[in-house]
Amino acid sequence: MVFARWFWTVKATGWRCIRSDFYMSFSVPAQLEAELNELVTHYPQKRSASLMFLHAIQEHFGYVSKEAIEWIAGKLELQPINVYELVTFYPMFRQEPAGKFQIKVCRTLSCALGGSHKLHKHFCEKLGLDSHAHGVQTTKDGKYSVEFVECLASCGTAPVMMCNEDFYEGVSNAKADEILGRCK
Amino acid sequence: MPEEFRLILKYADQPGYTPDMECYLRHGGYEALKKALAIQPKTLPDGKTMSGPEQIREDVKVSGLRGRGGAGFSCGLKWSFVDRKSGKPIYLICNADESEPGTFKDRQILHKDPHQMIEGMIISCFANDVKLAYIYIRGEFPEGARILNRALKEAREKNFLGKNILGSGYDLEIHVHRGAGAYICGEETGLIESLEGKRAYPRIKPPYFPAILGLYMCPTIVNNVETLCHVKHVVMMGGAEYAKIGTPNNTGTRIVSVSGQVKKPGYYEVEVGKATMGQLINDFAGGLFEGRKLKAVIPGGSSAKVFKAGEKFKLKKKGPDGKDIEHEVDMLDLPYDFDSLMAAGSMSGSGAIIVMDDSTDIVEALANLSEFYAHESCGQCTPCREGSLWMSKTLHRMTHGQGRKQDADYLLKIADNIPGGRTICAFGEACSWPVQSFVGKFKDEFIAKGEADEAKGEADEAKRAAASSGAGPTAELKIAASPNH
């Protein structure tokens, strides 16, 4: 809703003055911006870089804020909605911060046959989260978030999971505790 | 029992084999590329000349190589559809969005032997006069993307990529593009939209055949990781020689991913059609756990229609006199190739076998898959968006103690109304095939579950009524006649 309201404001009050406001409140470090500028050169059309931009922005800021959406749109000469519709379509992008350590347990058939529901429950119980709740759940201290994700393409070593960018196979409860222990 | 035949994964699992350039070169890497670039134009008997790239394309056709991504379409034929007269640039995209549940073969190649894929890709680009190519890798492979970027950098340094590759005058650049967790990006036109920076909404064919109107409305080839690796071997050994591996019309090797309830789940590279389903499950993957019986097998990734244990099929086979003889084959004796599984009403898809034993609740298994499809439908076409969700909701209800005996027919009714040209892409088929086959083949279990839940519901109702007797009329809140949802 906030986004929609903001979008209408943009439409009503003219584009450029508002955009400069956002540039002030949201800034991208020079090095990251240089990397992003390089990414644009990979494509004959700037718009193609939007997914890679979103990845880079989310990696740096932890999530994709509406200011970030605006910034990307400005950079790639798009309307903010063109970027916003990607954030809402692709499951990996989020509009609010997740835990410092994001635990993603594979939910799909082979992992389910291999005990992924037990594993998910184990994490939830260990971290005081509700294993039946839908979607991403984050602990109150913001340290961990736990979620089920769809097939991570390693069905032969079920159950599998990711903790941030690290991938783990054949995760028993003991191994899960070990992984949590390493999250510091 | 047939042995593993490691062509693509020949070195990948050897101790000490690393994904860097030096190691790849020590194992004969980029020799196929050198060979491809050095092919001289050939004069045909009719006086026409055939350029090097044309000869490679012809060789791929001769090899009989079929796509390893899912559809099993002839790679040579796919390349021959490319519009080469439009004057527009031709693009090639490597589909590394491996996301079909059950499949984990491309992960091995990308992480352990990236240069093999890149070499195959460069040769394919050269053969199709591609100057700019992309590797679309799924977002969940951050490590894979890093490995690929490193490998591409090494290839640029050695001039296997970039301007004037190895002095041949041919220029090519390859970039890595990361997806972001959407299964539909594995569908080639969805992938193209995603690469253009849009939602991965598949495009309708016609007119948007990638070979004519693909990336940026230019002719585009989309090939799977494993397929591109095979191109390298086709060039190295020659199409005719390659075609001797495997069985007629099902040439080469295939990496089969076996998962689920078997003792040794894993990936096994075999000659296509030389091993049966039973051998893959019982010999390669070590068979079922002690005391368990086979219940069902999904033969080609979650979208493929399930086989029930003991199911028999009538297949046609050429007899000694050249005539077709019909013979009955048990599900486990089906040769694991493209054509046999298709003839048995399913498909080898992405080469992923998921095994379920008698400890599996078949309704739970289907509920799991349906939830996947409901989550992954892109939402463009109503039958698929709504149907996948309805099926998932019905199955969720069934697995949470609220089944009805009519649910089996209800599920079939929904599933039958999604595919068959009602949707833009094949996702409509992919989400309804599991439901059609699971419910069709295990209907008694679905009905029994519904009946048990109904009986339990009625008993609870009676208990409630008895407990409140004498305290006035009981509220009739349950809507009695509503069998359809």
XYZ file of C-alpha atoms in Angstrom:
669
model
C 0.000 0.000 0.000
C 2.788 2.367 0.885
C 4.303 1.730 -2.478
C 1.042 2.333 -4.290
C 0.525 5.611 -2.482
C 4.030 6.687 -3.248
C 3.634 5.701 -6.853
C 0.550 7.857 -7.213
C 2.360 10.725 -5.569
C 5.041 10.368 -8.188
C 2.459 10.424 -10.928
C 0.640 13.400 -9.500
C 3.500 15.621 -8.526
C 5.915 15.022 -11.319
C 8.701 12.594 -11.575
C 12.056 14.230 -11.305
C 11.773 16.276 -8.134
C 10.659 13.231 -6.162
C 13.314 11.043 -7.625
C 16.061 13.396 -6.505
C 14.677 13.127 -2.957
C 15.142 9.428 -3.044
C 18.630 9.701 -4.370
C 19.436 11.625 -1.231
C 17.932 9.109 1.182
C 19.254 6.044 -0.610
C 22.811 5.763 -1.730
C 24.793 2.972 -3.245
C 28.507 2.777 -2.455
C 30.742 3.807 -5.343
C 32.315 0.385 -5.697
C 28.979 -1.389 -5.928
C 27.739 1.181 -8.402
C 30.833 0.592 -10.525
C 30.122 -3.151 -10.482
C 26.537 -2.490 -11.499
C 27.627 -0.175 -14.294
C 29.800 -2.975 -15.585
C 26.861 -5.413 -15.444
C 24.795 -3.175 -17.712
C 27.398 -3.573 -20.436
C 26.662 -7.324 -20.569
C 23.345 -6.733 -22.286
C 22.238 -5.015 -25.488
C 19.236 -3.660 -23.555
C 19.598 -2.118 -20.122
C 16.411 -3.655 -18.767
C 17.980 -7.109 -18.914
C 20.262 -6.194 -16.038
C 17.394 -5.688 -13.596
C 17.524 -9.170 -12.043
C 21.271 -8.946 -11.546
C 20.801 -5.451 -10.053
C 18.207 -6.750 -7.616
C 20.531 -9.569 -6.548
C 23.384 -7.150 -5.944
C 21.207 -4.648 -4.080
C 19.632 -7.330 -1.904
C 23.020 -8.820 -1.142
C 24.313 -5.438 -0.017
C 21.310 -4.007 1.834
C 19.694 -7.260 2.984
C 16.429 -6.529 1.191
C 14.965 -4.481 -1.642
C 13.434 -1.273 -0.339
C 11.143 0.921 -2.379
C 13.940 3.461 -2.556
C 16.139 0.759 -4.036
C 13.452 -0.070 -6.587
C 13.284 3.584 -7.537
C 17.047 3.812 -7.750
C 17.297 0.746 -10.004
C 14.492 2.034 -12.207
C 16.309 5.336 -12.588
C 19.548 3.601 -13.404
C 18.026 1.310 -16.028
C 15.678 3.938 -17.474
C 12.560 2.062 -16.404
C 9.408 2.882 -14.490
C 9.538 1.745 -10.846
C 6.667 -0.662 -11.526
C 8.889 -2.548 -13.998
C 11.258 -3.343 -11.155
C 8.615 -3.715 -8.463
C 6.810 -6.416 -10.464
C 10.017 -8.446 -10.465
C 10.413 -8.202 -6.702
C 6.885 -9.524 -6.227
C 7.258 -12.269 -8.859
C 10.612 -13.856 -8.057
C 10.562 -15.712 -4.724
C 14.169 -14.916 -3.837
C 13.616 -11.164 -3.507
C 12.196 -9.717 -0.326
C 10.921 -6.292 0.610
C 11.826 -6.453 4.256
C 14.934 -7.587 6.065
C 15.244 -11.280 6.887
C 17.397 -12.830 9.580
C 21.135 -12.455 9.518
C 21.262 -16.185 8.870
C 18.624 -17.423 6.469
C 17.870 -21.079 6.721
C 16.128 -22.478 3.661
C 14.982 -26.071 3.879
C 13.985 -27.872 0.669
C 10.324 -28.908 0.804
C 9.785 -30.775 -2.450
C 9.108 -34.497 -2.834
C 12.510 -36.219 -2.645
C 13.563 -34.138 0.341
C 10.160 -34.635 1.955
C 10.647 -38.404 1.542
C 14.075 -37.955 3.094
C 12.794 -36.138 6.185
C 12.788 -32.416 5.364
C 9.638 -31.767 7.379
C 11.323 -33.137 10.479
C 14.330 -30.969 9.765
C 12.206 -27.840 9.313
C 10.390 -28.591 12.556
C 13.683 -29.121 14.348
C 14.931 -25.682 13.308
C 11.644 -24.046 14.268
C 11.548 -25.665 17.698
C 15.170 -24.905 18.348
C 14.693 -21.236 17.472
C 11.275 -20.782 19.048
C 9.372 -20.425 15.774
C 6.052 -21.900 14.670
C 6.669 -24.773 12.269
C 3.124 -24.543 10.890
C 3.218 -20.860 10.021
C 3.327 -19.872 6.375
C 6.289 -18.263 4.684
C 9.478 -16.868 6.147
C 9.729 -16.622 9.909
C 12.348 -14.553 11.641
C 13.423 -14.762 15.277
C 12.722 -11.681 17.403
C 16.391 -10.801 17.666
C 16.600 -10.772 13.867
C 19.362 -13.353 13.876
C 17.711 -16.278 12.128
C 14.983 -16.767 9.604
C 13.636 -20.151 8.611
C 11.605 -21.021 5.556
C 10.671 -23.881 3.286
C 11.784 -23.443 -0.316
C 11.082 -25.462 -3.439
C 13.510 -27.996 -4.937
C 17.174 -27.050 -4.499
C 18.283 -29.641 -7.072
C 20.190 -32.073 -4.936
C 17.498 -34.696 -4.446
C 19.994 -37.555 -4.133
C 21.340 -36.254 -0.826
C 18.020 -35.426 0.848
C 17.226 -33.593 3.011
C 19.129 -30.542 1.822
C 19.172 -26.926 2.911
C 20.942 -23.630 2.485
C 22.176 -21.291 5.184
C 22.692 -17.973 3.428
C 24.797 -18.966 0.395
C 26.178 -22.167 1.875
C 24.635 -25.419 0.787
C 24.311 -28.490 3.028
C 23.370 -32.068 2.116
C 22.015 -35.003 4.085
C 21.192 -32.792 7.056
C 20.419 -34.756 10.217
C 19.254 -33.013 13.377
C 22.793 -33.235 14.743
C 24.196 -31.659 11.596
C 21.522 -28.968 11.825
C 22.681 -28.093 15.336
C 26.231 -27.931 14.090
C 25.190 -25.525 11.319
C 23.383 -23.334 13.841
C 26.451 -23.405 16.054
C 28.534 -22.022 13.234
C 26.188 -19.055 12.723
C 28.050 -16.364 14.568
C 23.903 -55.651 -15.556
C 25.165 -52.781 -17.722
C 28.040 -50.715 -16.427
C 28.084 -46.966 -15.984
C 29.353 -45.245 -19.119
C 30.940 -42.004 -18.074
C 31.324 -39.578 -20.948
C 30.225 -36.264 -19.449
C 31.161 -37.109 -15.884
C 34.327 -38.944 -16.898
C 36.602 -36.887 -14.674
C 34.195 -34.962 -12.471
C 34.372 -37.301 -9.491
C 37.991 -38.317 -9.793
C 40.048 -37.392 -6.757
C 42.063 -34.259 -7.405
C 39.931 -33.099 -10.344
C 39.263 -29.384 -9.861
C 37.039 -27.000 -11.812
C 39.889 -24.725 -12.925
C 41.374 -24.226 -16.373
C 44.728 -25.885 -15.721
C 43.117 -29.101 -14.597
C 40.743 -29.103 -17.556
C 43.589 -28.551 -20.002
C 45.566 -31.400 -18.427
C 42.592 -33.649 -19.211
C 42.466 -32.755 -22.895
C 40.284 -29.693 -22.496
C 39.503 -27.295 -25.348
C 40.906 -29.735 -27.923
C 37.419 -30.107 -29.386
C 37.179 -26.332 -29.741
C 40.518 -26.221 -31.563
C 39.304 -29.016 -33.810
C 36.021 -27.211 -34.496
C 37.701 -23.922 -35.343
C 40.104 -25.668 -37.719
C 37.472 -27.436 -39.825
C 38.033 -26.461 -43.446
C 35.221 -25.713 -45.893
C 34.259 -28.833 -47.800
C 33.135 -29.064 -51.409
C 30.124 -31.267 -51.895
C 29.590 -33.505 -54.950
C 27.018 -31.021 -56.272
C 29.621 -28.262 -56.288
C 28.307 -26.378 -53.230
C 30.679 -25.685 -50.397
C 29.916 -26.411 -46.779
C 31.525 -24.158 -44.206
C 33.006 -25.406 -40.920
C 30.018 -24.302 -38.819
C 27.652 -25.968 -41.301
C 29.614 -29.190 -41.022
C 29.339 -29.093 -37.212
C 25.587 -28.549 -37.456
C 25.337 -31.472 -39.838
C 27.421 -33.609 -37.505
C 25.149 -32.826 -34.568
C 22.200 -33.893 -36.716
C 23.957 -37.141 -37.649
C 24.798 -37.811 -34.004
C 21.095 -38.004 -33.192
C 21.685 -35.938 -30.046
C 18.441 -35.210 -28.249
C 17.917 -32.432 -25.694
C 18.586 -33.472 -22.124
C 16.469 -30.760 -20.520
C 13.096 -32.435 -20.622
C 11.419 -32.555 -24.009
C 14.038 -34.789 -25.647
C 13.842 -32.818 -28.874
C 16.505 -33.359 -31.533
C 19.282 -30.835 -31.006
C 20.300 -30.796 -34.673
C 16.720 -30.135 -35.714
C 16.358 -27.354 -33.154
C 19.436 -25.677 -34.587
C 18.138 -26.102 -38.126
C 15.022 -24.043 -37.299
C 17.120 -20.966 -36.557
C 16.280 -18.109 -38.858
C 19.678 -17.314 -40.391
C 18.456 -14.945 -43.075
C 16.825 -12.301 -40.883
C 20.014 -10.257 -40.595
C 19.429 -10.064 -36.843
C 22.021 -11.362 -34.382
C 21.560 -14.956 -33.237
C 21.718 -15.621 -29.497
C 22.422 -18.812 -27.613
C 21.327 -19.368 -24.032
C 22.489 -22.212 -21.855
C 19.593 -23.265 -19.678
C 21.194 -23.932 -16.301
C 17.964 -23.333 -14.409
C 17.851 -26.963 -13.291
C 14.710 -26.896 -11.214
C 12.612 -29.929 -12.098
C 12.113 -31.718 -8.780
C 14.176 -34.889 -8.775
C 16.898 -33.577 -11.085
C 20.424 -32.871 -9.896
C 22.654 -33.682 -12.868
C 23.443 -30.158 -14.082
C 24.538 -29.245 -10.557
C 27.348 -31.816 -10.890
C 28.537 -30.486 -14.242
C 28.343 -26.812 -13.270
C 30.137 -27.257 -9.986
C 32.678 -29.894 -10.910
C 33.444 -29.451 -14.599
C 32.306 -25.999 -15.766
C 34.845 -25.792 -18.572
C 33.393 -28.803 -20.322
C 30.058 -27.020 -20.575
C 31.690 -23.766 -21.623
C 33.664 -25.545 -24.330
C 30.518 -27.201 -25.622
C 28.819 -23.846 -25.531
C 31.582 -22.063 -27.461
C 31.486 -24.775 -30.131
C 27.694 -24.525 -30.352
C 27.945 -20.758 -30.666
C 30.583 -21.076 -33.371
C 28.433 -23.574 -35.250
C 25.480 -21.188 -35.178
C 27.342 -17.914 -35.736
C 26.460 -16.599 -32.299
C 28.404 -13.580 -31.057
C 26.755 -13.119 -27.673
C 25.555 -15.898 -25.402
C 24.243 -16.219 -21.875
C 24.257 -18.847 -19.185
C 20.991 -18.595 -17.278
C 21.734 -20.189 -13.931
C 19.136 -20.560 -11.213
C 19.399 -18.157 -8.307
C 19.793 -20.984 -5.810
C 23.229 -21.804 -7.264
C 25.277 -18.824 -6.015
C 28.382 -20.978 -5.825
C 27.732 -22.286 -9.337
C 27.499 -18.719 -10.643
C 30.818 -17.849 -9.001
C 32.478 -20.955 -10.451
C 31.152 -20.134 -13.918
C 32.299 -16.512 -13.737
C 35.739 -17.661 -12.715
C 35.823 -20.224 -15.522
C 34.695 -17.648 -18.095
C 37.423 -15.297 -16.918
C 40.006 -18.054 -17.341
C 38.659 -18.822 -20.802
C 38.958 -15.141 -21.780
C 42.543 -15.075 -20.566
C 43.373 -18.063 -22.746
C 41.538 -16.488 -25.701
C 38.983 -19.301 -25.881
C 36.523 -16.434 -25.544
C 36.581 -12.821 -26.626
C 37.855 -11.321 -29.859
C 39.425 -13.414 -32.603
C 39.303 -16.699 -30.723
C 42.592 -18.588 -31.197
C 43.264 -16.542 -34.326
C 40.215 -17.857 -36.137
C 38.599 -14.470 -36.617
C 35.587 -15.576 -34.628
C 34.370 -13.360 -31.738
C 32.213 -14.528 -28.862
C 31.261 -13.267 -25.424
C 29.416 -15.277 -22.770
C 27.840 -13.803 -19.631
C 26.284 -15.378 -16.569
C 22.746 -14.316 -15.724
C 21.193 -15.375 -12.441
C 17.568 -16.325 -11.978
C 15.768 -15.697 -8.711
C 13.882 -18.775 -7.633
C 11.153 -19.186 -10.243
C 10.673 -22.693 -11.704
C 8.971 -21.313 -14.792
C 12.305 -19.841 -15.925
C 13.203 -23.371 -17.014
C 10.617 -23.013 -19.790
C 12.559 -21.546 -22.688
C 10.310 -18.611 -23.551
C 9.848 -17.820 -19.856
C 13.602 -17.909 -19.528
C 13.942 -15.459 -22.416
C 11.472 -13.039 -20.837
C 13.371 -13.327 -17.572
C 16.638 -12.606 -19.339
C 15.042 -9.515 -20.829
C 14.450 -8.314 -17.277
C 10.761 -9.100 -17.069
C 8.527 -11.483 -15.184
C 9.072 -14.982 -16.552
C 5.764 -15.164 -18.393
C 6.122 -17.743 -21.176
C 5.348 -16.539 -24.677
C 2.790 -18.091 -26.940
C 3.934 -20.209 -29.891
C 3.275 -19.328 -32.645
C 4.562 -16.746 -33.279
C 7.233 -16.612 -30.589
C 9.320 -19.638 -31.492
C 12.720 -18.857 -29.979
C 14.434 -19.944 -33.193
C 12.726 -17.035 -34.960
C 11.542 -14.525 -32.350
C 13.499 -15.202 -29.190
C 15.687 -12.967 -27.057
C 15.105 -9.312 -28.035
C 12.926 -10.701 -30.841
C 16.019 -12.204 -32.468
C 16.629 -15.866 -33.381
C 17.672 -17.691 -30.222
C 18.804 -21.182 -29.283
C 18.146 -22.457 -25.774
C 20.015 -25.635 -24.823
C 20.371 -27.536 -21.580
C 23.722 -27.790 -19.779
C 24.100 -31.514 -20.440
C 23.138 -31.141 -24.112
C 25.864 -28.542 -24.656
C 28.411 -30.838 -23.017
C 27.432 -33.558 -25.464
C 28.086 -31.219 -28.406
C 31.725 -31.143 -27.376
C 31.903 -34.936 -27.551
C 30.027 -35.060 -30.857
C 32.675 -32.781 -32.369
C 35.506 -34.683 -30.731
C 34.483 -38.148 -31.885
C 32.386 -37.291 -34.943
C 28.619 -37.563 -35.221
C 28.553 -41.060 -36.703
C 30.869 -42.418 -34.033
C 28.853 -40.713 -31.284
C 25.661 -42.266 -32.620
C 27.095 -45.715 -31.853
C 26.785 -44.984 -28.143
C 23.364 -45.789 -26.771
C 20.577 -47.228 -28.898
C 19.117 -46.163 -32.273
C 17.213 -42.867 -32.038
C 18.299 -42.670 -28.389
C 21.980 -41.989 -28.815
C 24.681 -41.022 -26.389
C 24.810 -41.216 -22.665
C 22.513 -39.760 -20.109
C 23.012 -38.772 -16.505
C 20.127 -40.258 -14.581
C 19.350 -38.795 -11.164
C 17.851 -41.361 -8.814
C 16.338 -40.130 -5.573
C 13.693 -41.074 -3.042
C 13.534 -44.268 -1.060
C 16.504 -46.226 -2.356
C 19.685 -47.280 -0.604
C 22.130 -45.474 -2.875
C 20.451 -42.408 -4.367
C 22.689 -40.526 -6.766
C 23.492 -39.739 -10.374
C 24.438 -42.493 -12.771
C 25.620 -41.900 -16.316
C 24.523 -44.708 -18.611
C 24.166 -45.308 -22.318
C 20.660 -44.267 -23.269
C 18.398 -47.299 -23.472
C 21.018 -49.791 -22.315
C 19.761 -49.943 -18.728
C 16.196 -50.630 -17.655
C 14.259 -48.769 -15.002
C 14.609 -51.784 -12.736
C 18.388 -51.920 -13.171
C 18.700 -48.229 -12.399
C 16.634 -48.578 -9.253
C 17.747 -51.975 -7.995
C 21.327 -52.260 -9.219
C 22.746 -48.776 -9.644
C 20.797 -47.173 -6.807
C 21.101 -50.198 -4.531
C 17.419 -51.138 -4.422
C 14.860 -50.493 -1.746
C 15.400 -50.500 2.021
C 15.070 -53.848 3.823
C 11.541 -55.114 4.168
C 10.036 -52.472 1.893
C 8.119 -53.039 -1.301
C 8.074 -50.808 -4.369
C 4.950 -48.708 -4.648
C 5.453 -46.088 -7.331
C 8.132 -44.562 -9.527
C 8.195 -41.152 -11.160
C 10.409 -41.774 -14.177
C 11.406 -38.344 -15.474
C 11.151 -35.550 -12.968
C 8.077 -34.555 -11.026
C 6.076 -33.576 -14.120
C 6.268 -37.056 -15.633
C 3.336 -39.387 -15.140
C 3.892 -41.816 -12.300
C 4.273 -45.585 -12.800
C 2.637 -47.973 -10.378
C 4.647 -50.990 -9.234
C 3.704 -54.008 -11.312
C 2.227 -51.921 -14.115
C 2.469 -53.620 -17.522
C 2.774 -51.982 -20.911
C 2.322 -53.220 -24.451
C 5.260 -52.036 -26.505
C 6.012 -52.588 -30.163
C 9.357 -54.066 -31.101
C 10.800 -54.827 -34.505
C 10.975 -58.559 -35.090
C 13.612 -60.337 -37.212
C 11.410 -59.999 -40.296
C 11.127 -56.250 -39.790
C 7.512 -56.388 -38.667
C 6.328 -54.886 -35.401
C 5.693 -57.420 -32.672
C 3.686 -56.359 -29.679
C 5.018 -57.587 -26.378
C 4.180 -56.982 -22.771
C 6.750 -55.281 -20.563
C 6.738 -54.772 -16.840
C 7.343 -51.231 -15.666
C 10.746 -52.189 -14.256
C 11.823 -53.790 -17.535
C 11.270 -50.660 -19.594
C 14.524 -49.544 -21.185
C 15.352 -46.108 -19.801
C 15.280 -44.063 -22.990
C 13.231 -41.327 -24.595
C 10.978 -43.454 -26.788
C 10.103 -46.407 -24.530
C 8.920 -44.237 -21.671
C 6.933 -42.125 -24.090
C 5.324 -45.281 -25.471
C 4.468 -46.274 -21.904
C 2.553 -43.036 -21.486
C 5.099 -41.110 -19.472
C 8.449 -39.521 -20.282
C 12.091 -39.625 -19.352
C 11.933 -35.822 -19.047
C 15.011 -34.496 -17.342
C 16.254 -37.983 -16.478
C 15.147 -38.011 -12.861
C 13.749 -41.096 -11.176
C 11.944 -40.650 -7.861
C 11.281 -43.923 -6.060
C 8.526 -44.397 -3.512
C 8.152 -47.544 -1.405
C 5.158 -48.900 0.488
C 5.794 -46.648 3.469
C 4.794 -43.643 1.356
C 1.314 -42.202 1.650
C 0.484 -41.598 -1.976
C -1.959 -38.794 -1.166
C 0.731 -36.992 0.820
C 3.182 -37.447 -2.039
C 0.801 -35.907 -4.566
C -0.093 -33.125 -2.130
C 3.591 -32.288 -1.928
C 3.958 -32.088 -5.707
C 0.752 -30.140 -6.182
C 1.880 -27.576 -3.651
C 5.025 -27.150 -5.716
C 3.044 -26.488 -8.901
C 0.611 -24.158 -7.180
C 3.577 -22.172 -5.918
C 5.344 -22.104 -9.268
C 2.542 -21.365 -11.729
C 3.418 -17.994 -13.256
C -0.219 -16.936 -13.109
C -0.621 -15.907 -16.715
C -3.278 -18.419 -17.825
C -6.399 -18.907 -15.744
C -6.740 -22.722 -16.041
C -3.218 -23.251 -14.754
C -3.166 -20.510 -12.111
C -6.535 -21.503 -10.665
C -6.398 -25.223 -11.371
C -3.010 -25.786 -9.782
C -4.163 -23.956 -6.664
C -7.483 -25.790 -6.448
C -5.755 -29.138 -6.760
C -3.264 -28.163 -4.096
C -5.996 -26.921 -1.750
C -8.061 -30.061 -2.220
C -5.037 -32.230 -1.521
C -4.111 -30.105 1.474
C -7.590 -30.691 2.841
C -7.260 -34.411 2.167
C -3.973 -34.616 4.032
C -5.418 -32.716 6.982
C -8.240 -35.058 7.858
C -10.949 -33.455 5.774
C -11.063 -35.641 2.687
C -14.237 -36.727 0.953
C -14.777 -39.781 -1.156
C -15.686 -37.589 -4.134
C -12.309 -35.844 -4.026
C -10.648 -38.333 -6.371
C -13.094 -37.538 -9.165
C -13.005 -33.869 -8.330
C -9.223 -33.787 -8.691
C -9.398 -35.582 -12.026
C -12.021 -33.148 -13.229
C -9.786 -30.175 -12.480
C -6.687 -31.853 -13.892
C -8.487 -32.733 -17.118
C -9.456 -29.109 -17.642
C -5.990 -27.578 -17.524
C -3.932 -29.106 -20.357
C -4.568 -29.566 -24.055
C -4.042 -26.136 -25.531
C -5.776 -24.202 -22.773
C -2.536 -22.705 -21.527
C 0.337 -20.821 -23.163
C 3.078 -23.179 -22.046
C 3.548 -26.798 -21.023
C 3.323 -25.990 -17.319
C -0.400 -26.693 -17.643
C 0.448 -30.249 -18.664
C 3.200 -30.505 -16.066
C 0.897 -29.660 -13.165
C -1.972 -31.878 -14.265
C -0.040 -34.997 -15.302
C 0.989 -35.937 -11.748
C -2.601 -35.511 -10.565
C -4.071 -37.451 -13.487
C -1.631 -40.311 -13.051
C -1.496 -40.472 -9.238
C -5.259 -40.337 -8.848
C -5.868 -42.487 -11.928
C -3.530 -45.261 -10.822
C -4.071 -45.147 -7.051
C -7.724 -44.167 -7.062
C -8.709 -46.661 -4.359
C -6.301 -45.032 -1.914
C -7.679 -41.583 -2.584
C -11.250 -42.823 -2.146
C -10.367 -44.796 0.986
C -8.769 -41.739 2.541
C -11.827 -39.626 1.748
C -14.190 -42.260 3.126
C -12.213 -42.636 6.341
C -12.260 -38.881 6.896
C -15.984 -38.703 6.188
C -16.708 -41.559 8.614
C -14.633 -39.870 11.276
C -16.443 -36.583 10.654
C -19.834 -38.232 10.987
C -18.824 -39.958 14.232
C -17.642 -36.633 15.651
C -20.909 -35.045 14.597
C -22.914 -37.763 16.337
C -20.821 -37.345 19.473
C -21.418 -33.616 19.447
C -25.156 -34.093 18.949
C -25.303 -36.638 21.762
C -23.362 -34.392 24.115
C -25.701 -31.481 23.548
C -28.985 -33.438 23.638
C -31.680 -31.969 25.815
C -30.258 -28.470 25.517
C -32.514 -27.422 22.660
C -32.180 -28.009 18.925
C -28.644 -28.542 17.602
C -27.363 -26.126 15.007
C -27.182 -27.610 11.494
C -24.219 -25.608 10.337
C -22.618 -28.134 8.059
C -23.679 -27.690 4.477
C -24.782 -31.119 3.413
C -24.925 -31.125 -0.365
C -21.723 -29.634 -1.599
C -19.749 -32.403 -3.225
C -17.853 -30.171 -5.586
C -15.423 -28.335 -3.374
